[in-house]
Coordinates of C-alpha atoms in Angstrom, one line a residue:
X1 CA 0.0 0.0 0.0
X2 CA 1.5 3.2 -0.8
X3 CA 1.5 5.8 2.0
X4 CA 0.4 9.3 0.8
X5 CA 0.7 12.5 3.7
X6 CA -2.8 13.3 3.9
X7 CA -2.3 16.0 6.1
X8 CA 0.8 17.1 4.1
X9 CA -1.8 17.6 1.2
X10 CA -4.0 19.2 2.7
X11 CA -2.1 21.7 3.7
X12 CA -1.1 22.5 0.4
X13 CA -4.5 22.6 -0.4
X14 CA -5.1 25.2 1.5
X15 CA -1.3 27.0 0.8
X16 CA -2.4 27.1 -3.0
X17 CA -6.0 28.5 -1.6
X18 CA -4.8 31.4 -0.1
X19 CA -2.7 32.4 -3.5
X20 CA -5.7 34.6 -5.2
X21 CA -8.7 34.1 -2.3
X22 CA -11.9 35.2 -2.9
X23 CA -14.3 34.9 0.0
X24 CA -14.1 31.0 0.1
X25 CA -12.7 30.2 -3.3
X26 CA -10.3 31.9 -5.4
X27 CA -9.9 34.6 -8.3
X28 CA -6.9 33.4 -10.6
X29 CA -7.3 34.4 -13.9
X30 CA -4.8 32.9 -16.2
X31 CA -1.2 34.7 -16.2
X32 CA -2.6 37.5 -13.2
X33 CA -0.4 38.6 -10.7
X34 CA -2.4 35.8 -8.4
X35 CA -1.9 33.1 -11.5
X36 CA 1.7 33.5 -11.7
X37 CA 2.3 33.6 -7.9
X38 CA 0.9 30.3 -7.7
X39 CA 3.2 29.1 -10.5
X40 CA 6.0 29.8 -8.3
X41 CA 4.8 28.6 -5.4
X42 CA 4.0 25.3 -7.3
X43 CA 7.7 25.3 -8.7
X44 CA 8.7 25.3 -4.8
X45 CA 7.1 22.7 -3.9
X46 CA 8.1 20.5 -6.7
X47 CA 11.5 21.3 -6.1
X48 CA 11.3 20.1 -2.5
X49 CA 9.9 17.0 -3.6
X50 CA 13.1 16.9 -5.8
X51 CA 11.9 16.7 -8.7
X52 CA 13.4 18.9 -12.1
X53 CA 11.3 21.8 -12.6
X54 CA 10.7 24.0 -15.1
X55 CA 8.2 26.8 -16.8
X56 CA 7.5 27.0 -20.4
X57 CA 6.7 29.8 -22.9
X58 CA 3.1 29.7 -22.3
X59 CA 3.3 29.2 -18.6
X60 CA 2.8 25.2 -17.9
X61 CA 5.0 24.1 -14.9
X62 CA 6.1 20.4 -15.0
X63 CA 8.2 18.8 -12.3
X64 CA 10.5 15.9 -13.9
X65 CA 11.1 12.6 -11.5
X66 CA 14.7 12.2 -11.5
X67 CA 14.8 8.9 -10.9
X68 CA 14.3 5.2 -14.0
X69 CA 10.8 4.8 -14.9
X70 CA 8.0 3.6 -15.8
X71 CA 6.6 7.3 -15.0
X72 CA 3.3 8.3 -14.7
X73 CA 2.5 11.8 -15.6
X74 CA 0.1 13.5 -13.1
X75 CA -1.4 16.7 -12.7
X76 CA -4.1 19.4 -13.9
X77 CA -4.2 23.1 -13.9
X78 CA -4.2 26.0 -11.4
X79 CA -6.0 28.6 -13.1
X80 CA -9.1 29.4 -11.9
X81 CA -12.2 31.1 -13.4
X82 CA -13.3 34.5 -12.3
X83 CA -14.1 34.4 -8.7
X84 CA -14.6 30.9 -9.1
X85 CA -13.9 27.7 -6.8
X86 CA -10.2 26.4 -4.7
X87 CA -10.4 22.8 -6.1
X88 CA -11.0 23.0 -9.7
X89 CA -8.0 21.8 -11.5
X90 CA -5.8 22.7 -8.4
X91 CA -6.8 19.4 -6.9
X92 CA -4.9 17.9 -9.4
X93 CA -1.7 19.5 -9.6
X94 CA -1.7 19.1 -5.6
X95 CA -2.4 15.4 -5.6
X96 CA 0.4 15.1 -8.0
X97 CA 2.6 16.9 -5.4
X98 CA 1.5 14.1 -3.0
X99 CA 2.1 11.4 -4.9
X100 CA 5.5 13.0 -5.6
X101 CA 6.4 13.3 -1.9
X102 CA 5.3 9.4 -1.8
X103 CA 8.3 8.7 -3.5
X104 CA 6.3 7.4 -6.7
X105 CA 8.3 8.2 -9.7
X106 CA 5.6 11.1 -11.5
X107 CA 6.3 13.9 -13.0
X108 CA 3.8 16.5 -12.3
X109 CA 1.9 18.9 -14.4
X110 CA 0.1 22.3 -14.5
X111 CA -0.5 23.0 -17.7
X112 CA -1.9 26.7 -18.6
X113 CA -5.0 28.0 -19.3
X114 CA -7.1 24.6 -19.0
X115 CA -10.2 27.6 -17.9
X116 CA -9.9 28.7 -21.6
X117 CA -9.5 32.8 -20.5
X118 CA -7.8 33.1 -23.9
X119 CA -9.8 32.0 -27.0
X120 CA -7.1 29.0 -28.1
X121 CA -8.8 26.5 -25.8
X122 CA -7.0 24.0 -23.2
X123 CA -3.8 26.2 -24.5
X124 CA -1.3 24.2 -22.2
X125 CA -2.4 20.7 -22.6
X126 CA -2.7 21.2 -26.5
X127 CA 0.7 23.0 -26.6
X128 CA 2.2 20.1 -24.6
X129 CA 1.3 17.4 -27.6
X130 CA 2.4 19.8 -30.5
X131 CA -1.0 21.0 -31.2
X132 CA -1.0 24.6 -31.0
X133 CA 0.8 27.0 -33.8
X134 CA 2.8 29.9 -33.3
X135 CA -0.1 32.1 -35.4
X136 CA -2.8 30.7 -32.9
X137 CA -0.9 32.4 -30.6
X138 CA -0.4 35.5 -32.5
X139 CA -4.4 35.7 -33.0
X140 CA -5.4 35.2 -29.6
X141 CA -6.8 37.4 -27.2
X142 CA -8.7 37.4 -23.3
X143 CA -11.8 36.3 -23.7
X144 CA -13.0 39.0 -21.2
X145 CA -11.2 42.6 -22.2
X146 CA -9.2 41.5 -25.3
X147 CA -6.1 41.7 -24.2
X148 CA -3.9 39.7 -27.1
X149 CA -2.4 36.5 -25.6
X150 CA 1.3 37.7 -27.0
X151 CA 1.0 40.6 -24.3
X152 CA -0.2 38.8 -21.8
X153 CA 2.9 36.5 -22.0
X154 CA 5.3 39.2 -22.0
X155 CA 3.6 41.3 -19.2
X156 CA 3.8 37.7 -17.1
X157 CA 7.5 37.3 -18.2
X158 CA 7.0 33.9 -20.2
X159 CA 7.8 35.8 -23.9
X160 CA 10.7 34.1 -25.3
X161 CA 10.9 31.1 -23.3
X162 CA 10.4 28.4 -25.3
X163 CA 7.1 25.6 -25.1
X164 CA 7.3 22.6 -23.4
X165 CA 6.8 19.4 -25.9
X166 CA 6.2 16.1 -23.7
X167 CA 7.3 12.9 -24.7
X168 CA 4.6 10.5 -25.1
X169 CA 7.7 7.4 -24.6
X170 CA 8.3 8.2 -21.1
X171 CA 5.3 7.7 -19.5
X172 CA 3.0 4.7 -18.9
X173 CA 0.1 7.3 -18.9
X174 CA -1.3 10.0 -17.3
X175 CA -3.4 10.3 -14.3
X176 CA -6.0 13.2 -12.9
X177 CA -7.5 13.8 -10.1
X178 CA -10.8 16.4 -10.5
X179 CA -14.1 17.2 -8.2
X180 CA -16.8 15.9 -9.9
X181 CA -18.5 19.3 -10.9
X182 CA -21.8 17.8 -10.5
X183 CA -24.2 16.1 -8.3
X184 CA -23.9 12.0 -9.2
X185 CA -21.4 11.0 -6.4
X186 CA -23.5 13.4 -3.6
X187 CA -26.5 11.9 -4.4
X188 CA -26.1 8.3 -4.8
X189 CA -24.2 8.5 -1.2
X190 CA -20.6 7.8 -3.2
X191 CA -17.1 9.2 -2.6
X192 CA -15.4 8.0 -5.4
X193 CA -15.9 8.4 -9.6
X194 CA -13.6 6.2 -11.5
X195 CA -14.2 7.9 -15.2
X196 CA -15.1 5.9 -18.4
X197 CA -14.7 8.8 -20.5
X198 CA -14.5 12.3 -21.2
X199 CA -17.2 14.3 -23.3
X200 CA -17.2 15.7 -26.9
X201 CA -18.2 19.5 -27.2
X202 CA -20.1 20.1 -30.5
X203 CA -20.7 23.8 -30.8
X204 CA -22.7 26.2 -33.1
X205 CA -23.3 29.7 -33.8
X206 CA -26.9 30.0 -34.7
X207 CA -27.4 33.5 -36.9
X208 CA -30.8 34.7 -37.4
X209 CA -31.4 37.8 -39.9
X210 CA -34.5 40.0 -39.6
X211 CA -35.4 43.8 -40.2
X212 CA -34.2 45.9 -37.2
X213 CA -37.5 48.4 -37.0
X214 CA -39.6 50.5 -34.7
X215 CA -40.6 49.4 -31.2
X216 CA -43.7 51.0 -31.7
X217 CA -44.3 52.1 -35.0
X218 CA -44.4 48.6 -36.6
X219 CA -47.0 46.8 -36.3
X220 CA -47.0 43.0 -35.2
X221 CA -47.8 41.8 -38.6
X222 CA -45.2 43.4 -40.3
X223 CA -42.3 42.6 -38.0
X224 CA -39.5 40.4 -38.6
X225 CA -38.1 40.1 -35.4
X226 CA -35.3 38.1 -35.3
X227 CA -34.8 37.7 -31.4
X228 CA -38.9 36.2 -31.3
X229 CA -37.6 33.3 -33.7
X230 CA -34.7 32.6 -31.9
X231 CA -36.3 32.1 -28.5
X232 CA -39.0 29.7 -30.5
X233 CA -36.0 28.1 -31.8
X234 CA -34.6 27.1 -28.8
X235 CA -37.4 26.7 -27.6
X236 CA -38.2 23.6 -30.3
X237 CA -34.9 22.2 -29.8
X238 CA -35.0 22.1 -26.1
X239 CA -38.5 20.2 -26.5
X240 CA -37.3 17.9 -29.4
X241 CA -33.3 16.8 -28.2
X242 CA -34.6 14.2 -25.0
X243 CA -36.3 12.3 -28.1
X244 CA -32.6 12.2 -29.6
X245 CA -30.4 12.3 -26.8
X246 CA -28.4 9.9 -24.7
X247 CA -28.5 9.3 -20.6
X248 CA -26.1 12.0 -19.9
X249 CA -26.2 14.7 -22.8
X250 CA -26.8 18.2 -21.5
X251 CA -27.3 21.0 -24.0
X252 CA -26.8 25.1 -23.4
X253 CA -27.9 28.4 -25.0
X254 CA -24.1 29.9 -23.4
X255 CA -24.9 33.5 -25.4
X256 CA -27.9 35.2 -26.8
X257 CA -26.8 38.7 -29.0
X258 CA -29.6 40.4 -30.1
X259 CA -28.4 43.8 -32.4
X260 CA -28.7 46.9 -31.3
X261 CA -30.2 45.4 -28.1
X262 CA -31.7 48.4 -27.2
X263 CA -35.3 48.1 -25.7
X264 CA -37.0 50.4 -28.1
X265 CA -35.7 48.7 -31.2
X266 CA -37.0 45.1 -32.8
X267 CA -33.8 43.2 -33.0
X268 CA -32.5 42.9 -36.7
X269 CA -30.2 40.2 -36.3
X270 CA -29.8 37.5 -33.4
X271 CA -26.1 35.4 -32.8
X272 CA -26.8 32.5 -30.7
X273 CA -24.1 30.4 -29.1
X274 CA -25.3 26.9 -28.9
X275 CA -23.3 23.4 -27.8
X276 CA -24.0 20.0 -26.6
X277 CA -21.8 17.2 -25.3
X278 CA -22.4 13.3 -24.7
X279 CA -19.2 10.7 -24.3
X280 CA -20.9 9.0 -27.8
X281 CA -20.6 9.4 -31.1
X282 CA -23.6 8.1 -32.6
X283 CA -25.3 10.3 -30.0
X284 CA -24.0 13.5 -31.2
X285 CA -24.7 12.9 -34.6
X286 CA -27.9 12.1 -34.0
X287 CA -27.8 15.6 -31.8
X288 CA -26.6 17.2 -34.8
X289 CA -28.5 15.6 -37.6
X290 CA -31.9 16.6 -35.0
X291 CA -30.6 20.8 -34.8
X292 CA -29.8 21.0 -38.4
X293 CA -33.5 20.0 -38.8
X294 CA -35.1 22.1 -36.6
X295 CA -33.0 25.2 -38.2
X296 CA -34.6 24.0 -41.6
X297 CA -37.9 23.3 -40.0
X298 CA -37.7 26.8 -38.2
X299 CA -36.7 28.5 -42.0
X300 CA -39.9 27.1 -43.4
X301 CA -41.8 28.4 -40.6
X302 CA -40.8 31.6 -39.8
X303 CA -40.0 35.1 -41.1
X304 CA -36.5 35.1 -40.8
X305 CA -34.1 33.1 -42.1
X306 CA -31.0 31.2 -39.4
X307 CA -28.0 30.2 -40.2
X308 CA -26.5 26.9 -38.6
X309 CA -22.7 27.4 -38.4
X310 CA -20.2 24.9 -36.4
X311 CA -17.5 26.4 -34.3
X312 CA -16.3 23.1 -32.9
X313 CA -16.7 19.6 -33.0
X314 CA -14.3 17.9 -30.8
X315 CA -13.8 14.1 -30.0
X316 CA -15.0 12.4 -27.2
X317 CA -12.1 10.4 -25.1
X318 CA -12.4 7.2 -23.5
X319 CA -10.3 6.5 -20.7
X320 CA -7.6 3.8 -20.6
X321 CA -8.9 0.4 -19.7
X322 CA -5.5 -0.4 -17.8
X323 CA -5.6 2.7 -15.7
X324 CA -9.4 2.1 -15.7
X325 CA -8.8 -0.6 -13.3
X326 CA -6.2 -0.1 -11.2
X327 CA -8.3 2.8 -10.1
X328 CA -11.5 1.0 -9.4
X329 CA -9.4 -1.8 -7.6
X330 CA -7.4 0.9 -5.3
X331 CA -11.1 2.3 -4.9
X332 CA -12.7 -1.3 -3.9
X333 CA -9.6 -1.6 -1.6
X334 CA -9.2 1.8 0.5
X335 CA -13.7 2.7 0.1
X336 CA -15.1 -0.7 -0.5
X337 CA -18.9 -0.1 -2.5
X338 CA -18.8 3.6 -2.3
X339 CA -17.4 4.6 -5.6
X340 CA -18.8 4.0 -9.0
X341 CA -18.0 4.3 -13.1
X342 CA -18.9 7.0 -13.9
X343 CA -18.4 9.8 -17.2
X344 CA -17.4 13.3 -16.9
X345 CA -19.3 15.7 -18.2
X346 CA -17.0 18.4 -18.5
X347 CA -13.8 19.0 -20.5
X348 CA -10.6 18.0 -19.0
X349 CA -7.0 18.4 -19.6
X350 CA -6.8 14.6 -19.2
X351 CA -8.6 14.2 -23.1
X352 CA -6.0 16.0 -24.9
X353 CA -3.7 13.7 -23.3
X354 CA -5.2 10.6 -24.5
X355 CA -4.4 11.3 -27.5
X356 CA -1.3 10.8 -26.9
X357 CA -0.9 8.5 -24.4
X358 CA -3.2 6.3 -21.7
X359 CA -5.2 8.8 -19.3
X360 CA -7.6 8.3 -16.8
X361 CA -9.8 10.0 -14.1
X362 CA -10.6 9.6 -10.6
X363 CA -13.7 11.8 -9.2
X364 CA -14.7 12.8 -6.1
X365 CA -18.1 14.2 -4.8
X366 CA -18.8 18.3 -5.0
X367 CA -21.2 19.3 -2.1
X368 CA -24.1 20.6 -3.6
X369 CA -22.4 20.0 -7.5
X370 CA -21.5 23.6 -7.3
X371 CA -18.2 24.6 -9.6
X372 CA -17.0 27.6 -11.4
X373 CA -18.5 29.6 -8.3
X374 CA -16.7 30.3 -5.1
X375 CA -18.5 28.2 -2.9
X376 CA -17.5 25.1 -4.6
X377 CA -16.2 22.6 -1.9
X378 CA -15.2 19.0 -1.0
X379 CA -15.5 17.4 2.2
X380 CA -12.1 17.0 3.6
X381 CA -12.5 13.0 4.1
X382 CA -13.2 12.6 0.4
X383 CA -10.1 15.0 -0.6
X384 CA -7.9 13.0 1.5
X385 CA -9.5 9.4 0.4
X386 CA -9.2 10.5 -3.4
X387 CA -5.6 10.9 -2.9
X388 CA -4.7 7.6 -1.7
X389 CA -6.7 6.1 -3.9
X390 CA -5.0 7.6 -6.9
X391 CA -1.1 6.9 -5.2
X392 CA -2.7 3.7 -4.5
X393 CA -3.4 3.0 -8.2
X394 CA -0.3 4.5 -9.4
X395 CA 1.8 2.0 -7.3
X396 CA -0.7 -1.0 -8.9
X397 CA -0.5 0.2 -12.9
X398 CA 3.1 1.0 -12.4
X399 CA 3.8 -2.1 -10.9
X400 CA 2.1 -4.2 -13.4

């Protein structure tokens, strides 16, 4: 059995919590003053663990086991949202330091900008596998005042330096540790998630053209009001996706413009932002093939004519069977009957790395499902089970 400090994480828990706090959670936009604190004090604490450390050009931290391998790659992010929760993505990175102080032999990750504040999406994780260009780069900016992501860099002292590139051949696979951001475990009485697999994002702008016009002087025959058809649109597809959908697809309106979006004015134009996510394939097509009818059913129906345009379609990822079991064994050993398969429902840093090499998942409970808020929380006991769980499972796959 491999002996993880529980206390010693803890503690870093709460270290990394203080870095950034707001009220009970924390506020640490990516590269901020706040951000960039923490990467230090992340780089500390890998070096006391003696592990190799280093920062890249786009502000990922990984701590390199000095030691043979196999390794197992661990970690997360430590980014947060705005005025947003203490465990997301900071769970992981910290659990890595654990399993690092066990004297496993993991290199440890935080890759940068996992929260997606800059528009080039999970911009460490992707960078790490080679899959980000220098002009994606260029054209980025902050999603929330536009500052471009070239100055960002510079203003947090990371221009120049260059980006890390993992190497797929040293590790066995890669291992993360995440709240569940949802209310499965709390329910069902559970303290443990071992994760099948990690959701697809398929999203669409949805544009709507009609004829901006008086408020009042236009009557409601004439109107083409273009913010009227988009809330029937919705409105369809929310009725008409349970017929097509799978056990755990969600679907979200994230963004309704309406131009000029003044109150006096009929809307001339409406941009939607529209996505959905399921671990399946089939399931999203069928998602898809059931919007781009309702879009062509809404065109014969109504006054003004909508676009359907994709923005992304990403692929879902499955987790590794191997790593898939030594974490339900570790979870039958150390919680026996209170954990459960279970898929995640959100994006992770963990699904770019499967593309690359095995990755898996371990969950545990958020009290009330709350995330991206700052009164996300974990009970302590579950924190401190998780992470002997996942050194437990480390020592097992390694060892295998």
């Amino acid at each position: 059995m491999t002996e993880i400090d529980t206390d010693a994480f803890l503690q870093d828990l709460h270290a990394l919590r203080a870095i950034g706090r707001f009220r009970t959670g924390v506020h640490r936009p990516t590269y901020s003053p706040p951000d960039m604190q923490a990467r230090r004090w992340l780089m500390e604490r890998l070096e006391s663990c003696g592990l190799d450390v280093t920062m890249d050009g786009v502000g990922t931290v990984l701590g390199r086991h000095r030691g043979p391998g196999p390794h197992l790659l661990v970690g997360s992010h430590i980014e947060s949202q705005n005025e947003a929760g203490w465990l997301d993505g900071a769970l992981g990175v910290v659990a890595g330091i654990a399993l690092a102080r066990a004297g496993l032999p993991v290199d440890v990750c935080a890759f940068a900008d996992e929260e997606g504040h800059f528009d080039v999406g999970f911009l460490g994780s992707r960078s790490a596998i080679g899959d980000v260009t220098e002009a994606e780069i260029d054209g980025a900016r902050n999603r929330t005042d536009g500052t471009p992501l070239r100055e960002a860099l510079a203003q947090a002292g990371l221009a120049g330096l260059p980006r890390l590139r993992l190497d797929p051949a040293r590790y066995r696979g890669f291992l993360e540790m995440h709240i569940e951001q949802g209310t499965e475990l709390e329910r069902q009485g559970l303290h443990l998630g071992v994760v099948t697999g990690i959701v697809a994002i398929w999203q669409y702008r949805i544009v709507i053209e009609g004829q901006q016009d008086h408020a009042g002087g236009t009557t409601m025959a004439e109107r083409r009001d273009a913010g009227l058809t988009a809330v029937r649109l919705l409105a369809a597809i929310d009725a008409a996706f349970p017929r097509v959908c799978g056990e755990r697809s969600t679907w979200t309106t994230g963004r309704i413009s309406l131009d000029p979006g003044a109150p006096s004015i009929i809307p001339g134009r409406a941009d939607v932002l529209f996505q959905f996510r399921d671990v399946s394939v089939a399931v999203l097509e069928r998602m898809e093939a059931e919007l781009q009818a309702l879009v062509r059913e809404s065109n014969r129906r109504e006054r003004c004519p909508a676009e359907l345009i994709a923005v992304s379609r990403a692929v879902p990822a499955l987790c590794d069977p191997g790593l898939m079991r030594a974490l339900s064994e570790a979870a039958e050993t150390l919680c026996p009957g209170g954990w459960q398969a279970m898929p995640s429902g959100a994006g992770h840093d963990a699904q770019n790395m499967a593309r690359v090499m095995p990755a898996a998942m371990l969950f545990v409970p958020s009290i009330g499902g709350i995330s991206h808020h700052w009164a996300e929380d974990t009970d302590e006991a579950d924190l401190a089970l998780g992470v002997r769980v996942l050194g437990e499972a480390a020592r097992r796959f390694l060892a295998g």
